[in-house]
Tab-separated table of C-alpha atoms in Angstrom:
chain	number	residue	atom	x	y	z
A	18	MET	CA	116.477	30.752	181.216
A	19	GLU	CA	116.323	27.107	180.157
A	20	SER	CA	115.873	24.453	182.828
A	21	GLY	CA	116.374	20.697	182.766
A	22	PRO	CA	118.603	18.994	180.146
A	23	LYS	CA	118.255	21.988	177.795
A	24	TYR	CA	120.162	24.078	180.334
A	25	ALA	CA	123.316	22.065	179.559
A	26	ILE	CA	123.420	23.396	175.971
A	27	SER	CA	122.226	26.927	176.763
A	28	LYS	CA	124.598	29.899	176.889
A	29	GLU	CA	124.424	30.032	180.701
A	30	GLY	CA	124.851	26.263	181.039
A	31	LEU	CA	127.903	26.080	178.783
A	32	LEU	CA	129.518	28.995	180.597
A	33	LYS	CA	128.856	27.348	183.968
A	34	LEU	CA	130.406	24.108	182.647
A	35	ILE	CA	133.545	25.956	181.511
A	36	VAL	CA	133.770	27.606	184.956
A	37	LEU	CA	133.548	24.166	186.584
A	38	VAL	CA	136.266	22.698	184.335
A	39	PHE	CA	138.648	25.583	185.024
A	40	GLY	CA	137.870	25.558	188.757
A	41	CYS	CA	138.419	21.800	189.040
A	42	THR	CA	141.742	21.975	187.167
A	43	THR	CA	142.847	24.854	189.404
A	44	PHE	CA	142.498	23.018	192.708
A	45	ALA	CA	143.592	19.692	191.166
A	46	LEU	CA	146.973	21.172	190.199
A	47	PHE	CA	147.194	22.850	193.592
A	48	ALA	CA	146.507	19.539	195.338
A	49	ASP	CA	148.955	17.582	193.167
A	50	SER	CA	151.743	20.042	193.961
A	51	GLY	CA	151.249	19.356	197.680
A	52	ALA	CA	151.810	23.051	198.404
A	53	TYR	CA	148.579	23.616	200.335
A	54	GLY	CA	149.818	22.581	203.805
A	55	SER	CA	151.865	25.653	204.719
A	56	PRO	CA	151.622	28.573	205.313
A	57	PRO	CA	147.986	28.834	206.500
A	58	ALA	CA	147.255	31.441	203.792
A	59	LYS	CA	147.832	28.812	201.088
A	60	THR	CA	145.589	26.365	202.933
A	61	TRP	CA	142.861	29.022	202.907
A	62	ALA	CA	143.372	29.616	199.171
A	63	PHE	CA	143.061	25.870	198.515
A	64	ALA	CA	139.846	25.717	200.559
A	65	ALA	CA	138.457	28.801	198.770
A	66	TYR	CA	138.946	27.170	195.360
A	67	ILE	CA	137.170	23.998	196.472
A	68	ILE	CA	134.270	25.813	198.187
A	69	SER	CA	133.548	28.032	195.171
A	70	TRP	CA	133.713	25.051	192.808
A	71	SER	CA	131.596	22.751	194.986
A	72	ILE	CA	128.693	25.168	195.401
A	73	SER	CA	128.811	26.049	191.689
A	74	LEU	CA	128.606	22.327	190.887
A	75	LEU	CA	125.465	22.059	193.034
A	76	PHE	CA	123.880	24.996	191.195
A	77	TYR	CA	124.698	23.302	187.868
A	78	PHE	CA	123.281	19.964	189.067
A	79	PHE	CA	119.971	21.509	190.180
A	80	HIS	CA	119.660	23.390	186.874
A	81	VAL	CA	120.329	20.310	184.703
A	82	THR	CA	117.999	18.039	186.688
A	83	GLY	CA	115.195	20.628	186.606
A	84	LEU	CA	114.996	20.745	190.407
A	85	ALA	CA	115.817	24.464	190.331
A	86	ARG	CA	112.265	25.302	189.196
A	87	GLY	CA	110.864	24.126	192.517
A	88	MET	CA	113.370	26.071	194.614
A	89	ASN	CA	112.168	29.648	194.006
A	90	CYS	CA	111.469	31.467	197.279
A	91	SER	CA	109.340	34.222	195.714
A	92	VAL	CA	109.076	36.381	192.635
A	93	ASN	CA	111.878	38.608	193.908
A	94	PHE	CA	114.134	35.827	195.212
A	95	THR	CA	114.481	33.138	192.568
A	96	TYR	CA	116.926	30.256	192.317
A	97	ILE	CA	118.642	31.952	189.381
A	98	GLY	CA	118.965	35.084	191.499
A	99	PHE	CA	120.874	33.134	194.120
A	100	ASP	CA	122.973	31.621	191.321
A	101	PHE	CA	123.895	35.181	190.330
A	102	ILE	CA	124.865	36.067	193.902
A	103	TRP	CA	127.081	32.987	194.187
A	104	ALA	CA	128.780	33.728	190.848
A	105	TRP	CA	129.475	37.270	192.048
A	106	LEU	CA	130.788	36.117	195.432
A	107	SER	CA	132.936	33.449	193.788
A	108	THR	CA	134.436	36.084	191.497
A	109	PHE	CA	136.135	37.747	194.436
A	110	HIS	CA	136.569	34.581	196.471
A	111	VAL	CA	138.648	33.034	193.676
A	112	PHE	CA	140.395	36.346	192.926
A	113	ALA	CA	141.463	36.719	196.574
A	114	ALA	CA	142.565	33.069	196.689
A	115	SER	CA	144.688	33.470	193.541
A	116	ILE	CA	146.368	36.610	194.862
A	117	THR	CA	147.019	34.933	198.221
A	118	PHE	CA	148.485	31.883	196.475
A	119	ALA	CA	150.672	34.067	194.219
A	120	ILE	CA	152.026	36.088	197.155
A	121	ASN	CA	152.879	32.927	199.095
A	122	ILE	CA	154.300	30.808	196.258
A	123	ASN	CA	157.615	29.288	197.321
A	124	CYS	CA	159.555	28.443	194.184
A	125	ASN	CA	163.179	29.073	193.279
A	126	VAL	CA	165.768	27.530	190.988
A	127	SER	CA	166.491	24.709	193.430
A	128	ASN	CA	162.852	23.601	193.640
A	129	ASN	CA	161.449	20.646	191.731
A	130	THR	CA	160.328	21.816	188.264
A	131	LYS	CA	157.038	19.892	188.404
A	132	TYR	CA	156.319	21.320	191.881
A	133	CYS	CA	156.799	24.896	190.661
A	134	SER	CA	155.059	24.503	187.295
A	135	GLU	CA	151.957	23.030	188.941
A	136	GLN	CA	151.753	25.949	191.351
A	137	ALA	CA	152.227	28.473	188.524
A	138	GLY	CA	149.603	26.696	186.428
A	139	SER	CA	147.146	26.646	189.309
A	140	ILE	CA	147.591	30.392	189.877
A	141	ALA	CA	147.122	31.177	186.164
A	142	LEU	CA	143.977	29.035	185.971
A	143	GLY	CA	142.732	30.605	189.204
A	144	PHE	CA	142.857	34.062	187.615
A	145	ALA	CA	141.176	32.690	184.472
A	146	THR	CA	138.414	31.193	186.648
A	147	PHE	CA	137.967	34.566	188.355
A	148	ILE	CA	137.362	36.189	184.948
A	149	LEU	CA	134.893	33.457	183.973
A	150	TYR	CA	132.942	33.931	187.203
A	151	ALA	CA	132.787	37.679	186.471
A	152	VAL	CA	131.416	36.985	182.981
A	153	GLU	CA	128.845	34.575	184.423
A	154	ALA	CA	127.706	37.152	186.985
A	155	PHE	CA	127.357	39.729	184.191
A	156	PHE	CA	125.124	37.399	182.154
A	157	LEU	CA	122.957	36.613	185.192
A	158	LYS	CA	122.590	40.179	186.506
A	159	GLY	CA	119.112	40.455	184.983
A	160	TYR	CA	117.931	37.800	187.457
A	161	ALA	CA	119.487	39.493	190.517
A	162	PRO	CA	117.251	39.792	193.602
A	163	ALA	CA	115.870	43.280	194.342
A	164	ASN	CA	118.558	45.949	193.685
A	165	THR	CA	121.553	43.602	193.800
A	166	GLY	CA	121.994	43.736	190.018
A	167	TYR	CA	124.019	46.908	190.740
A	168	ILE	CA	126.989	44.771	191.765
A	169	ALA	CA	127.355	43.379	188.222
A	170	THR	CA	127.273	46.804	186.520
A	171	LEU	CA	130.445	48.731	185.648
A	172	ARG	CA	130.002	51.006	188.678
A	173	GLY	CA	129.282	48.014	190.887
A	174	TRP	CA	132.384	46.133	189.736
A	175	PHE	CA	134.579	49.154	190.375
A	176	LYS	CA	133.097	49.678	193.824
A	177	THR	CA	133.662	46.014	194.655
A	178	ALA	CA	137.229	46.188	193.330
A	179	VAL	CA	137.816	49.217	195.565
A	180	LEU	CA	136.547	47.289	198.593
A	181	VAL	CA	138.686	44.245	197.804
A	182	GLY	CA	141.790	46.371	197.237
A	183	GLY	CA	141.213	48.352	200.429
A	184	ALA	CA	140.665	45.221	202.496
A	185	ALA	CA	143.842	43.672	201.058
A	186	SER	CA	145.820	46.820	201.930
A	187	PHE	CA	145.008	46.967	205.628
A	188	SER	CA	144.893	43.171	206.018
A	189	LEU	CA	148.440	42.794	204.694
A	190	LEU	CA	149.607	45.702	206.852
A	191	VAL	CA	148.216	44.059	210.000
A	192	ASP	CA	149.287	40.534	209.004
A	193	SER	CA	152.874	41.642	208.411
A	194	GLY	CA	153.238	42.419	212.111
A	195	TYR	CA	151.903	46.000	212.307
A	196	LYS	CA	153.969	47.075	215.345
A	197	TRP	CA	157.415	46.452	213.850
A	198	CYS	CA	158.807	49.835	214.882
A	199	GLY	CA	158.198	52.525	217.492
A	200	GLY	CA	158.467	56.294	217.794
A	201	GLY	CA	157.724	58.344	214.703
A	202	CYS	CA	157.735	55.202	212.589
A	203	GLY	CA	154.938	53.750	214.735
A	204	VAL	CA	152.877	56.928	214.326
A	205	GLY	CA	153.247	56.772	210.542
A	206	VAL	CA	152.187	53.119	210.336
A	207	THR	CA	149.254	53.755	212.700
A	208	TYR	CA	148.131	56.630	210.471
A	209	ALA	CA	148.340	54.364	207.411
A	210	LEU	CA	146.209	51.687	209.078
A	211	SER	CA	143.654	54.247	210.317
A	212	ALA	CA	143.369	55.948	206.922
A	213	TYR	CA	142.891	52.610	205.153
A	214	CYS	CA	140.206	51.503	207.615
A	215	ILE	CA	138.295	54.817	207.610
A	216	GLY	CA	138.239	55.116	203.819
A	217	TRP	CA	137.235	51.469	203.396
A	218	SER	CA	134.553	51.409	206.119
A	219	VAL	CA	132.547	54.369	204.808
A	220	THR	CA	132.867	53.015	201.263
A	221	LEU	CA	131.393	49.713	202.455
A	222	LEU	CA	128.421	51.589	203.948
A	223	ILE	CA	127.876	53.414	200.639
A	224	PHE	CA	128.014	50.092	198.787
A	225	VAL	CA	125.437	48.497	201.110
A	226	ALA	CA	123.221	51.586	200.801
A	227	LYS	CA	123.295	51.299	196.993
A	228	LEU	CA	122.043	47.725	197.320
A	229	PHE	CA	119.212	48.289	199.755
A	230	MET	CA	118.130	51.938	199.517
A	231	PRO	CA	115.034	52.775	197.461
A	232	GLU	CA	115.990	53.882	193.937
A	233	ASP	CA	114.802	57.482	194.455
A	234	LYS	CA	116.973	57.840	197.580
A	235	ALA	CA	120.021	56.301	195.885
A	236	GLN	CA	119.649	58.759	192.995
A	237	SER	CA	119.097	61.814	195.195
A	238	LYS	CA	121.445	64.772	194.697
A	239	PHE	CA	122.727	64.594	198.287
A	240	PHE	CA	123.654	60.897	198.077
A	241	ILE	CA	125.342	61.305	194.684
A	242	MET	CA	127.371	64.280	195.933
A	243	PHE	CA	128.358	62.432	199.112
A	244	HIS	CA	129.322	59.345	197.093
A	245	PHE	CA	131.472	61.414	194.717
A	246	GLY	CA	133.043	63.467	197.521
A	247	TRP	CA	133.926	60.414	199.599
A	248	SER	CA	135.619	58.727	196.625
A	249	ILE	CA	137.869	61.806	196.251
A	250	ILE	CA	138.612	61.912	199.992
A	251	SER	CA	139.354	58.178	200.067
A	252	ALA	CA	141.718	58.479	197.109
A	253	LEU	CA	143.702	61.082	199.068
A	254	LEU	CA	143.589	58.948	202.231
A	255	PHE	CA	144.927	55.900	200.405
A	256	ILE	CA	147.670	57.848	198.608
A	257	THR	CA	148.959	59.390	201.833
A	258	ALA	CA	148.539	56.154	203.794
A	259	SER	CA	150.411	54.103	201.180
A	260	SER	CA	153.177	56.704	201.066
A	261	CYS	CA	153.595	56.482	204.864
A	262	PHE	CA	153.459	52.693	204.702
A	263	ALA	CA	156.178	52.672	202.007
A	264	ALA	CA	158.371	55.089	203.968
A	265	PHE	CA	158.314	52.944	207.114
A	266	THR	CA	158.540	49.367	205.807
A	267	ARG	CA	161.939	48.837	207.504
A	268	CYS	CA	162.840	46.228	204.872
A	269	HIS	CA	166.263	46.000	203.233
A	270	ASP	CA	165.101	43.212	200.931
A	271	PHE	CA	161.822	41.466	200.300
A	272	ASP	CA	162.838	37.833	200.677
A	273	GLN	CA	161.362	37.589	204.170
A	274	GLU	CA	157.647	36.818	204.610
A	275	PRO	CA	156.686	40.003	206.570
A	276	CYS	CA	158.427	42.198	203.992
A	277	LYS	CA	156.625	40.479	201.115
A	278	LYS	CA	153.314	41.224	202.834
A	279	ARG	CA	154.257	44.865	203.430
A	280	LEU	CA	155.202	45.252	199.768
A	281	GLY	CA	151.905	43.668	198.754
A	282	GLY	CA	149.978	46.007	201.066
A	283	ILE	CA	151.720	49.075	199.605
A	284	ILE	CA	151.013	47.994	196.026
A	285	PHE	CA	147.351	47.316	196.813
A	286	GLY	CA	147.111	50.677	198.595
A	287	PHE	CA	148.276	52.634	195.548
A	288	ILE	CA	146.130	50.544	193.186
A	289	THR	CA	143.096	51.202	195.399
A	290	ALA	CA	143.826	54.947	195.332
A	291	ILE	CA	143.750	54.823	191.511
A	292	LEU	CA	140.500	52.822	191.611
A	293	TYR	CA	138.976	55.471	193.889
A	294	VAL	CA	139.802	58.162	191.319
A	295	ILE	CA	138.132	56.104	188.567
A	296	ASP	CA	135.179	55.431	190.879
A	297	ALA	CA	134.807	59.182	191.462
A	298	LEU	CA	134.801	59.826	187.713
A	299	LEU	CA	132.161	57.135	187.159
A	300	ASN	CA	129.935	58.569	189.897
A	301	ARG	CA	130.483	62.291	189.364
A	302	PRO	CA	127.290	64.375	189.529
A	303	SER	CA	125.759	65.179	186.161
A	304	LYS	CA	125.297	68.840	185.260
């Protein structure tokens, strides 16, 4: 990869610049709308946009000035490798922030048009920035430290999407109050939370193992079969858990904040179940 001023006109440099422009516009519109003060979830989303953009700007600065060449830790852990990791992390940081912002947007017909349009624009640009970060991570995956290039492959993206969807499912369930009903309803919701957490936790361990296990171990027949089998089991866990969650929402409408979060958790639960099925197909044992 080019370093110094030439980096600015290289493929990677131009892509990083576009990411920075989109990221800056995203939080600038958010800030101008003044919508970041409440609820706390929107404040977090605002901070997430700024953090991802700020660190990316530093990476760009060190590349353009040529200082990046003197910041390599070793052959296996280069500056560009860390740039890849940050692009990958920012992909899901910005994605989560955009979803959080969208769920908590507070616009209706009586709101100021400029106030609402700036929020809508910020959300749209946030999702565009998420896609740009994903493209950047894909281009940089060849520089990934050790085995971490896996996270920018098709299988890696799907596994990460599964983890994000699963985390969103149980997080929204808990954040919406969790213990909103007792008796049989309470048992159903507890089952949903347990199923989400169990499926997600083992999947996280598989993901970490793929990153740090030796290649021969990761490609062993036992590990591949376990990986495939757990994806099928998790798909069933998330389908049943989301069905229980949907049956016991205790919401007559979804105008109230807790009900919006429960609806979001249910949607993410079913989406994650579908992603698990796709993940199983991608990782099925070869004959």
